[in-house]
Amino acid sequence: NAGVTQTPKFQVLKTGQSMTLQCAQDMNHNSMYWYRQDPGMGLRLIYYSASEGTTDKGEVPNGYNVSRLNKREFSLRLESAAPSQTSVYFCASSEVLQVGGYTFGSGTRLTVV
Amino acid sequence: AQKITQTQPGMFVQEKEAVTLDCTYDTSDQSYGLFWYKQPSSGEMIFLIYQGSYDEQNATEGRYSLNFQKARKSANLVISASQLGDSAMYFCAMRGSGGSNYKLTFGKGTLLTVNP
């Protein structure tokens, strides 16, 4: 089925470790996003890519880097994980002028100990 | 900057009754879009309904309708004939225009519980 695929679904890291969250979409969307969800905070934008070759900071970019590898793939990297980065991470994609919603991946539950 | 406010952390409704989930927004953009998403306990984000700022009629999708009051900057979600499966977290979100066109800004959500 068409959609947004995130890997892994679950991950436990030790403080200071690094990891990359992968995201791929097969809907030929131009724009892709990374959000984090924390209890009581809703979803907050970390980084986004309006189109292939561009990336921009969102509301909470500190401690993260992103790469728009191609039109399909948008990865999120934690260089030195901290307990404050324990969260559920969602990748999403959309067309800029699409009437309707964004398509979200199923999420990655990350725990940093 | 855009802001979404959902003032109801939790709501309870009896099965088969209607319920309104509140959402107010703030933006300086003339053109914008408003969204509602459902997040069940399984965690996925499910798109429910969309309202464009220039749409003259309130959006409806099955049992979901959006009560859009532009002057009051409100975009309340109305769920008619609630079902047990409607128990979930509900998020209001908006997308602006121009430099913020690409980004969805979310509220903190309302946890809806449907009682049998």
PDB file of N, CA and C in Angstrom, chain A residues 25-92:
ATOM      1  N   GLN A  25       8.741   7.635   1.407  1.00  0.00           N
ATOM      2  CA  GLN A  25       7.355   7.746   0.939  1.00  0.00           C
ATOM      3  C   GLN A  25       7.292   7.399  -0.546  1.00  0.00           C
ATOM      4  N   ASP A  26       6.198   6.788  -0.937  1.00  0.00           N
ATOM      5  CA  ASP A  26       6.046   6.372  -2.329  1.00  0.00           C
ATOM      6  C   ASP A  26       4.848   7.044  -2.983  1.00  0.00           C
ATOM      7  N   MET A  27       4.512   8.243  -2.537  1.00  0.00           N
ATOM      8  CA  MET A  27       3.381   8.982  -3.090  1.00  0.00           C
ATOM      9  C   MET A  27       3.831  10.125  -3.988  1.00  0.00           C
ATOM     10  N   ASN A  28       5.121  10.195  -4.252  1.00  0.00           N
ATOM     11  CA  ASN A  28       5.675  11.230  -5.112  1.00  0.00           C
ATOM     12  C   ASN A  28       5.430  12.640  -4.560  1.00  0.00           C
ATOM     13  N   HIS A  29       5.370  12.743  -3.226  1.00  0.00           N
ATOM     14  CA  HIS A  29       5.200  14.048  -2.602  1.00  0.00           C
ATOM     15  C   HIS A  29       6.502  14.823  -2.611  1.00  0.00           C
ATOM     16  N   ASN A  30       6.379  16.130  -2.726  1.00  0.00           N
ATOM     17  CA  ASN A  30       7.569  16.969  -2.706  1.00  0.00           C
ATOM     18  C   ASN A  30       8.054  17.263  -1.286  1.00  0.00           C
ATOM     19  N   SER A  31       7.130  17.415  -0.346  1.00  0.00           N
ATOM     20  CA  SER A  31       7.489  17.886   0.992  1.00  0.00           C
ATOM     21  C   SER A  31       7.478  16.750   1.997  1.00  0.00           C
ATOM     22  N   MET A  32       8.467  16.788   2.887  1.00  0.00           N
ATOM     23  CA  MET A  32       8.551  15.787   3.945  1.00  0.00           C
ATOM     24  C   MET A  32       8.912  16.467   5.260  1.00  0.00           C
ATOM     25  N   TYR A  33       8.556  15.819   6.369  1.00  0.00           N
ATOM     26  CA  TYR A  33       8.643  16.441   7.689  1.00  0.00           C
ATOM     27  C   TYR A  33       9.022  15.399   8.739  1.00  0.00           C
ATOM     28  N   TRP A  34       9.655  15.896   9.794  1.00  0.00           N
ATOM     29  CA  TRP A  34       9.855  15.105  10.999  1.00  0.00           C
ATOM     30  C   TRP A  34       9.243  15.844  12.180  1.00  0.00           C
ATOM     31  N   TYR A  35       8.401  15.128  12.917  1.00  0.00           N
ATOM     32  CA  TYR A  35       7.781  15.645  14.125  1.00  0.00           C
ATOM     33  C   TYR A  35       8.161  14.755  15.306  1.00  0.00           C
ATOM     34  N   ARG A  36       8.108  15.340  16.486  1.00  0.00           N
ATOM     35  CA  ARG A  36       8.181  14.542  17.696  1.00  0.00           C
ATOM     36  C   ARG A  36       6.928  14.786  18.522  1.00  0.00           C
ATOM     37  N   GLN A  37       6.498  13.733  19.215  1.00  0.00           N
ATOM     38  CA  GLN A  37       5.306  13.826  20.045  1.00  0.00           C
ATOM     39  C   GLN A  37       5.650  13.458  21.466  1.00  0.00           C
ATOM     40  N   ASP A  38       5.409  14.376  22.362  1.00  0.00           N
ATOM     41  CA  ASP A  38       5.622  14.160  23.783  1.00  0.00           C
ATOM     42  C   ASP A  38       4.293  14.336  24.510  1.00  0.00           C
ATOM     43  N   PRO A  39       4.113  13.643  25.611  1.00  0.00           N
ATOM     44  CA  PRO A  39       2.838  13.726  26.338  1.00  0.00           C
ATOM     45  C   PRO A  39       2.476  15.166  26.680  1.00  0.00           C
ATOM     46  N   GLY A  40       1.246  15.546  26.369  1.00  0.00           N
ATOM     47  CA  GLY A  40       0.762  16.878  26.698  1.00  0.00           C
ATOM     48  C   GLY A  40       1.281  17.996  25.808  1.00  0.00           C
ATOM     49  N   MET A  41       2.100  17.635  24.794  1.00  0.00           N
ATOM     50  CA  MET A  41       2.708  18.683  23.960  1.00  0.00           C
ATOM     51  C   MET A  41       2.215  18.654  22.529  1.00  0.00           C
ATOM     52  N   GLY A  42       1.421  17.702  22.147  1.00  0.00           N
ATOM     53  CA  GLY A  42       1.046  17.606  20.741  1.00  0.00           C
ATOM     54  C   GLY A  42       2.243  17.199  19.900  1.00  0.00           C
ATOM     55  N   LEU A  43       2.176  17.474  18.612  1.00  0.00           N
ATOM     56  CA  LEU A  43       3.281  17.192  17.704  1.00  0.00           C
ATOM     57  C   LEU A  43       4.022  18.487  17.426  1.00  0.00           C
ATOM     58  N   ARG A  44       5.318  18.411  17.516  1.00  0.00           N
ATOM     59  CA  ARG A  44       6.147  19.589  17.266  1.00  0.00           C
ATOM     60  C   ARG A  44       7.106  19.286  16.133  1.00  0.00           C
ATOM     61  N   LEU A  45       7.237  20.260  15.231  1.00  0.00           N
ATOM     62  CA  LEU A  45       8.039  20.077  14.029  1.00  0.00           C
ATOM     63  C   LEU A  45       9.528  20.199  14.347  1.00  0.00           C
ATOM     64  N   ILE A  46      10.294  19.211  13.925  1.00  0.00           N
ATOM     65  CA  ILE A  46      11.738  19.221  14.150  1.00  0.00           C
ATOM     66  C   ILE A  46      12.445  19.848  12.943  1.00  0.00           C
ATOM     67  N   TYR A  47      12.265  19.240  11.801  1.00  0.00           N
ATOM     68  CA  TYR A  47      12.815  19.708  10.539  1.00  0.00           C
ATOM     69  C   TYR A  47      11.821  19.386   9.436  1.00  0.00           C
ATOM     70  N   TYR A  48      11.940  20.116   8.341  1.00  0.00           N
ATOM     71  CA  TYR A  48      11.143  19.778   7.187  1.00  0.00           C
ATOM     72  C   TYR A  48      11.950  20.029   5.914  1.00  0.00           C
ATOM     73  N   SER A  49      11.447  19.415   4.848  1.00  0.00           N
ATOM     74  CA  SER A  49      12.069  19.567   3.534  1.00  0.00           C
ATOM     75  C   SER A  49      10.955  19.892   2.552  1.00  0.00           C
ATOM     76  N   ALA A  50      10.927  21.136   2.101  1.00  0.00           N
ATOM     77  CA  ALA A  50       9.857  21.567   1.203  1.00  0.00           C
ATOM     78  C   ALA A  50       9.959  20.872  -0.151  1.00  0.00           C
ATOM     79  N   SER A  51      11.174  20.584  -0.563  1.00  0.00           N
ATOM     80  CA  SER A  51      11.380  19.893  -1.830  1.00  0.00           C
ATOM     81  C   SER A  51      12.746  19.241  -1.792  1.00  0.00           C
ATOM     82  N   GLU A  52      13.002  18.362  -2.728  1.00  0.00           N
ATOM     83  CA  GLU A  52      14.287  17.677  -2.789  1.00  0.00           C
ATOM     84  C   GLU A  52      15.407  18.709  -2.854  1.00  0.00           C
ATOM     85  N   GLY A  53      16.394  18.536  -2.003  1.00  0.00           N
ATOM     86  CA  GLY A  53      17.534  19.432  -2.002  1.00  0.00           C
ATOM     87  C   GLY A  53      17.449  20.567  -1.007  1.00  0.00           C
ATOM     88  N   THR A  54      16.311  20.697  -0.313  1.00  0.00           N
ATOM     89  CA  THR A  54      16.170  21.764   0.687  1.00  0.00           C
ATOM     90  C   THR A  54      15.738  21.176   2.024  1.00  0.00           C
ATOM     91  N   THR A  55      16.274  21.745   3.094  1.00  0.00           N
ATOM     92  CA  THR A  55      15.814  21.396   4.437  1.00  0.00           C
ATOM     93  C   THR A  55      15.783  22.666   5.280  1.00  0.00           C
ATOM     94  N   ASP A  56      14.877  22.699   6.230  1.00  0.00           N
ATOM     95  CA  ASP A  56      14.750  23.864   7.107  1.00  0.00           C
ATOM     96  C   ASP A  56      14.396  23.421   8.511  1.00  0.00           C
ATOM     97  N   LYS A  57      14.811  24.260   9.470  1.00  0.00           N
ATOM     98  CA  LYS A  57      14.522  23.972  10.862  1.00  0.00           C
ATOM     99  C   LYS A  57      13.059  24.241  11.174  1.00  0.00           C
ATOM    100  N   GLY A  58      12.560  23.420  12.078  1.00  0.00           N
ATOM    101  CA  GLY A  58      11.223  23.631  12.595  1.00  0.00           C
ATOM    102  C   GLY A  58      11.282  24.258  13.968  1.00  0.00           C
ATOM    103  N   GLU A  59      10.376  23.848  14.812  1.00  0.00           N
ATOM    104  CA  GLU A  59      10.235  24.444  16.140  1.00  0.00           C
ATOM    105  C   GLU A  59      11.289  23.943  17.122  1.00  0.00           C
ATOM    106  N   VAL A  60      11.684  22.672  17.015  1.00  0.00           N
ATOM    107  CA  VAL A  60      12.594  22.067  17.997  1.00  0.00           C
ATOM    108  C   VAL A  60      13.739  21.325  17.312  1.00  0.00           C
ATOM    109  N   PRO A  61      14.648  22.022  16.607  1.00  0.00           N
ATOM    110  CA  PRO A  61      15.682  21.337  15.826  1.00  0.00           C
ATOM    111  C   PRO A  61      16.950  20.946  16.597  1.00  0.00           C
ATOM    112  N   ASN A  62      17.119  21.504  17.797  1.00  0.00           N
ATOM    113  CA  ASN A  62      18.392  21.288  18.492  1.00  0.00           C
ATOM    114  C   ASN A  62      18.615  19.820  18.809  1.00  0.00           C
ATOM    115  N   GLY A  63      19.810  19.329  18.483  1.00  0.00           N
ATOM    116  CA  GLY A  63      20.182  17.949  18.752  1.00  0.00           C
ATOM    117  C   GLY A  63      19.898  17.005  17.600  1.00  0.00           C
ATOM    118  N   TYR A  64      19.382  17.544  16.512  1.00  0.00           N
ATOM    119  CA  TYR A  64      19.015  16.728  15.354  1.00  0.00           C
ATOM    120  C   TYR A  64      19.642  17.267  14.073  1.00  0.00           C
ATOM    121  N   ASN A  65      19.853  16.358  13.128  1.00  0.00           N
ATOM    122  CA  ASN A  65      20.193  16.723  11.764  1.00  0.00           C
ATOM    123  C   ASN A  65      19.339  15.894  10.822  1.00  0.00           C
ATOM    124  N   VAL A  66      19.173  16.417   9.612  1.00  0.00           N
ATOM    125  CA  VAL A  66      18.362  15.699   8.635  1.00  0.00           C
ATOM    126  C   VAL A  66      19.086  15.643   7.303  1.00  0.00           C
ATOM    127  N   SER A  67      18.658  14.686   6.494  1.00  0.00           N
ATOM    128  CA  SER A  67      19.159  14.568   5.129  1.00  0.00           C
ATOM    129  C   SER A  67      17.998  14.205   4.221  1.00  0.00           C
ATOM    130  N   ARG A  68      17.824  15.013   3.165  1.00  0.00           N
ATOM    131  CA  ARG A  68      16.841  14.636   2.142  1.00  0.00           C
ATOM    132  C   ARG A  68      17.632  13.914   1.063  1.00  0.00           C
ATOM    133  N   LEU A  69      17.648  12.626   1.129  1.00  0.00           N
ATOM    134  CA  LEU A  69      18.524  11.812   0.300  1.00  0.00           C
ATOM    135  C   LEU A  69      18.094  11.854  -1.167  1.00  0.00           C
ATOM    136  N   ASN A  70      16.811  11.873  -1.380  1.00  0.00           N
ATOM    137  CA  ASN A  70      16.221  11.970  -2.709  1.00  0.00           C
ATOM    138  C   ASN A  70      14.759  12.337  -2.493  1.00  0.00           C
ATOM    139  N   LYS A  71      13.960  12.300  -3.525  1.00  0.00           N
ATOM    140  CA  LYS A  71      12.574  12.731  -3.350  1.00  0.00           C
ATOM    141  C   LYS A  71      11.820  11.816  -2.399  1.00  0.00           C
ATOM    142  N   ARG A  72      12.183  10.570  -2.342  1.00  0.00           N
ATOM    143  CA  ARG A  72      11.459   9.585  -1.537  1.00  0.00           C
ATOM    144  C   ARG A  72      11.885   9.551  -0.082  1.00  0.00           C
ATOM    145  N   GLU A  73      13.149   9.853   0.192  1.00  0.00           N
ATOM    146  CA  GLU A  73      13.696   9.539   1.511  1.00  0.00           C
ATOM    147  C   GLU A  73      14.148  10.768   2.284  1.00  0.00           C
ATOM    148  N   PHE A  74      13.830  10.773   3.574  1.00  0.00           N
ATOM    149  CA  PHE A  74      14.161  11.890   4.460  1.00  0.00           C
ATOM    150  C   PHE A  74      14.539  11.284   5.810  1.00  0.00           C
ATOM    151  N   SER A  75      15.824  11.399   6.176  1.00  0.00           N
ATOM    152  CA  SER A  75      16.281  10.761   7.402  1.00  0.00           C
ATOM    153  C   SER A  75      16.538  11.775   8.501  1.00  0.00           C
ATOM    154  N   LEU A  76      16.399  11.319   9.733  1.00  0.00           N
ATOM    155  CA  LEU A  76      16.625  12.147  10.921  1.00  0.00           C
ATOM    156  C   LEU A  76      17.733  11.508  11.742  1.00  0.00           C
ATOM    157  N   ARG A  77      18.750  12.286  12.068  1.00  0.00           N
ATOM    158  CA  ARG A  77      19.889  11.744  12.799  1.00  0.00           C
ATOM    159  C   ARG A  77      20.035  12.404  14.159  1.00  0.00           C
ATOM    160  N   LEU A  78      20.234  11.574  15.159  1.00  0.00           N
ATOM    161  CA  LEU A  78      20.595  12.021  16.493  1.00  0.00           C
ATOM    162  C   LEU A  78      22.072  11.733  16.666  1.00  0.00           C
ATOM    163  N   GLU A  79      22.883  12.745  16.776  1.00  0.00           N
ATOM    164  CA  GLU A  79      24.333  12.551  16.835  1.00  0.00           C
ATOM    165  C   GLU A  79      24.790  12.063  18.210  1.00  0.00           C
ATOM    166  N   SER A  80      24.201  12.584  19.255  1.00  0.00           N
ATOM    167  CA  SER A  80      24.554  12.218  20.620  1.00  0.00           C
ATOM    168  C   SER A  80      23.273  12.251  21.444  1.00  0.00           C
ATOM    169  N   ALA A  81      22.630  11.093  21.524  1.00  0.00           N
ATOM    170  CA  ALA A  81      21.296  11.048  22.116  1.00  0.00           C
ATOM    171  C   ALA A  81      21.300  11.458  23.587  1.00  0.00           C
ATOM    172  N   ALA A  82      20.234  12.145  23.966  1.00  0.00           N
ATOM    173  CA  ALA A  82      20.047  12.584  25.348  1.00  0.00           C
ATOM    174  C   ALA A  82      18.677  12.100  25.833  1.00  0.00           C
ATOM    175  N   PRO A  83      18.522  11.908  27.135  1.00  0.00           N
ATOM    176  CA  PRO A  83      17.229  11.457  27.663  1.00  0.00           C
ATOM    177  C   PRO A  83      16.069  12.363  27.238  1.00  0.00           C
ATOM    178  N   SER A  84      16.344  13.655  27.041  1.00  0.00           N
ATOM    179  CA  SER A  84      15.295  14.587  26.614  1.00  0.00           C
ATOM    180  C   SER A  84      14.777  14.296  25.209  1.00  0.00           C
ATOM    181  N   GLN A  85      15.483  13.450  24.489  1.00  0.00           N
ATOM    182  CA  GLN A  85      15.044  13.084  23.148  1.00  0.00           C
ATOM    183  C   GLN A  85      14.188  11.815  23.140  1.00  0.00           C
ATOM    184  N   THR A  86      13.909  11.291  24.310  1.00  0.00           N
ATOM    185  CA  THR A  86      12.934  10.208  24.421  1.00  0.00           C
ATOM    186  C   THR A  86      11.586  10.736  23.965  1.00  0.00           C
ATOM    187  N   SER A  87      11.025  10.090  22.960  1.00  0.00           N
ATOM    188  CA  SER A  87       9.810  10.616  22.347  1.00  0.00           C
ATOM    189  C   SER A  87       9.305   9.626  21.304  1.00  0.00           C
ATOM    190  N   VAL A  88       8.169   9.956  20.731  1.00  0.00           N
ATOM    191  CA  VAL A  88       7.690   9.246  19.550  1.00  0.00           C
ATOM    192  C   VAL A  88       7.912  10.169  18.355  1.00  0.00           C
ATOM    193  N   TYR A  89       8.561   9.645  17.353  1.00  0.00           N
ATOM    194  CA  TYR A  89       8.921  10.434  16.179  1.00  0.00           C
ATOM    195  C   TYR A  89       8.048  10.021  14.991  1.00  0.00           C
ATOM    196  N   PHE A  90       7.492  11.027  14.341  1.00  0.00           N
ATOM    197  CA  PHE A  90       6.666  10.796  13.164  1.00  0.00           C
ATOM    198  C   PHE A  90       7.275  11.474  11.949  1.00  0.00           C
ATOM    199  N   CYS A  91       7.312  10.742  10.867  1.00  0.00           N
ATOM    200  CA  CYS A  91       7.643  11.296   9.569  1.00  0.00           C
ATOM    201  C   CYS A  91       6.339  11.516   8.814  1.00  0.00           C
ATOM    202  N   ALA A  92       6.293  12.544   7.986  1.00  0.00           N
ATOM    203  CA  ALA A  92       5.094  12.818   7.197  1.00  0.00           C
ATOM    204  C   ALA A  92       5.501  13.371   5.841  1.00  0.00           C
TER     205      ALA A  92
END
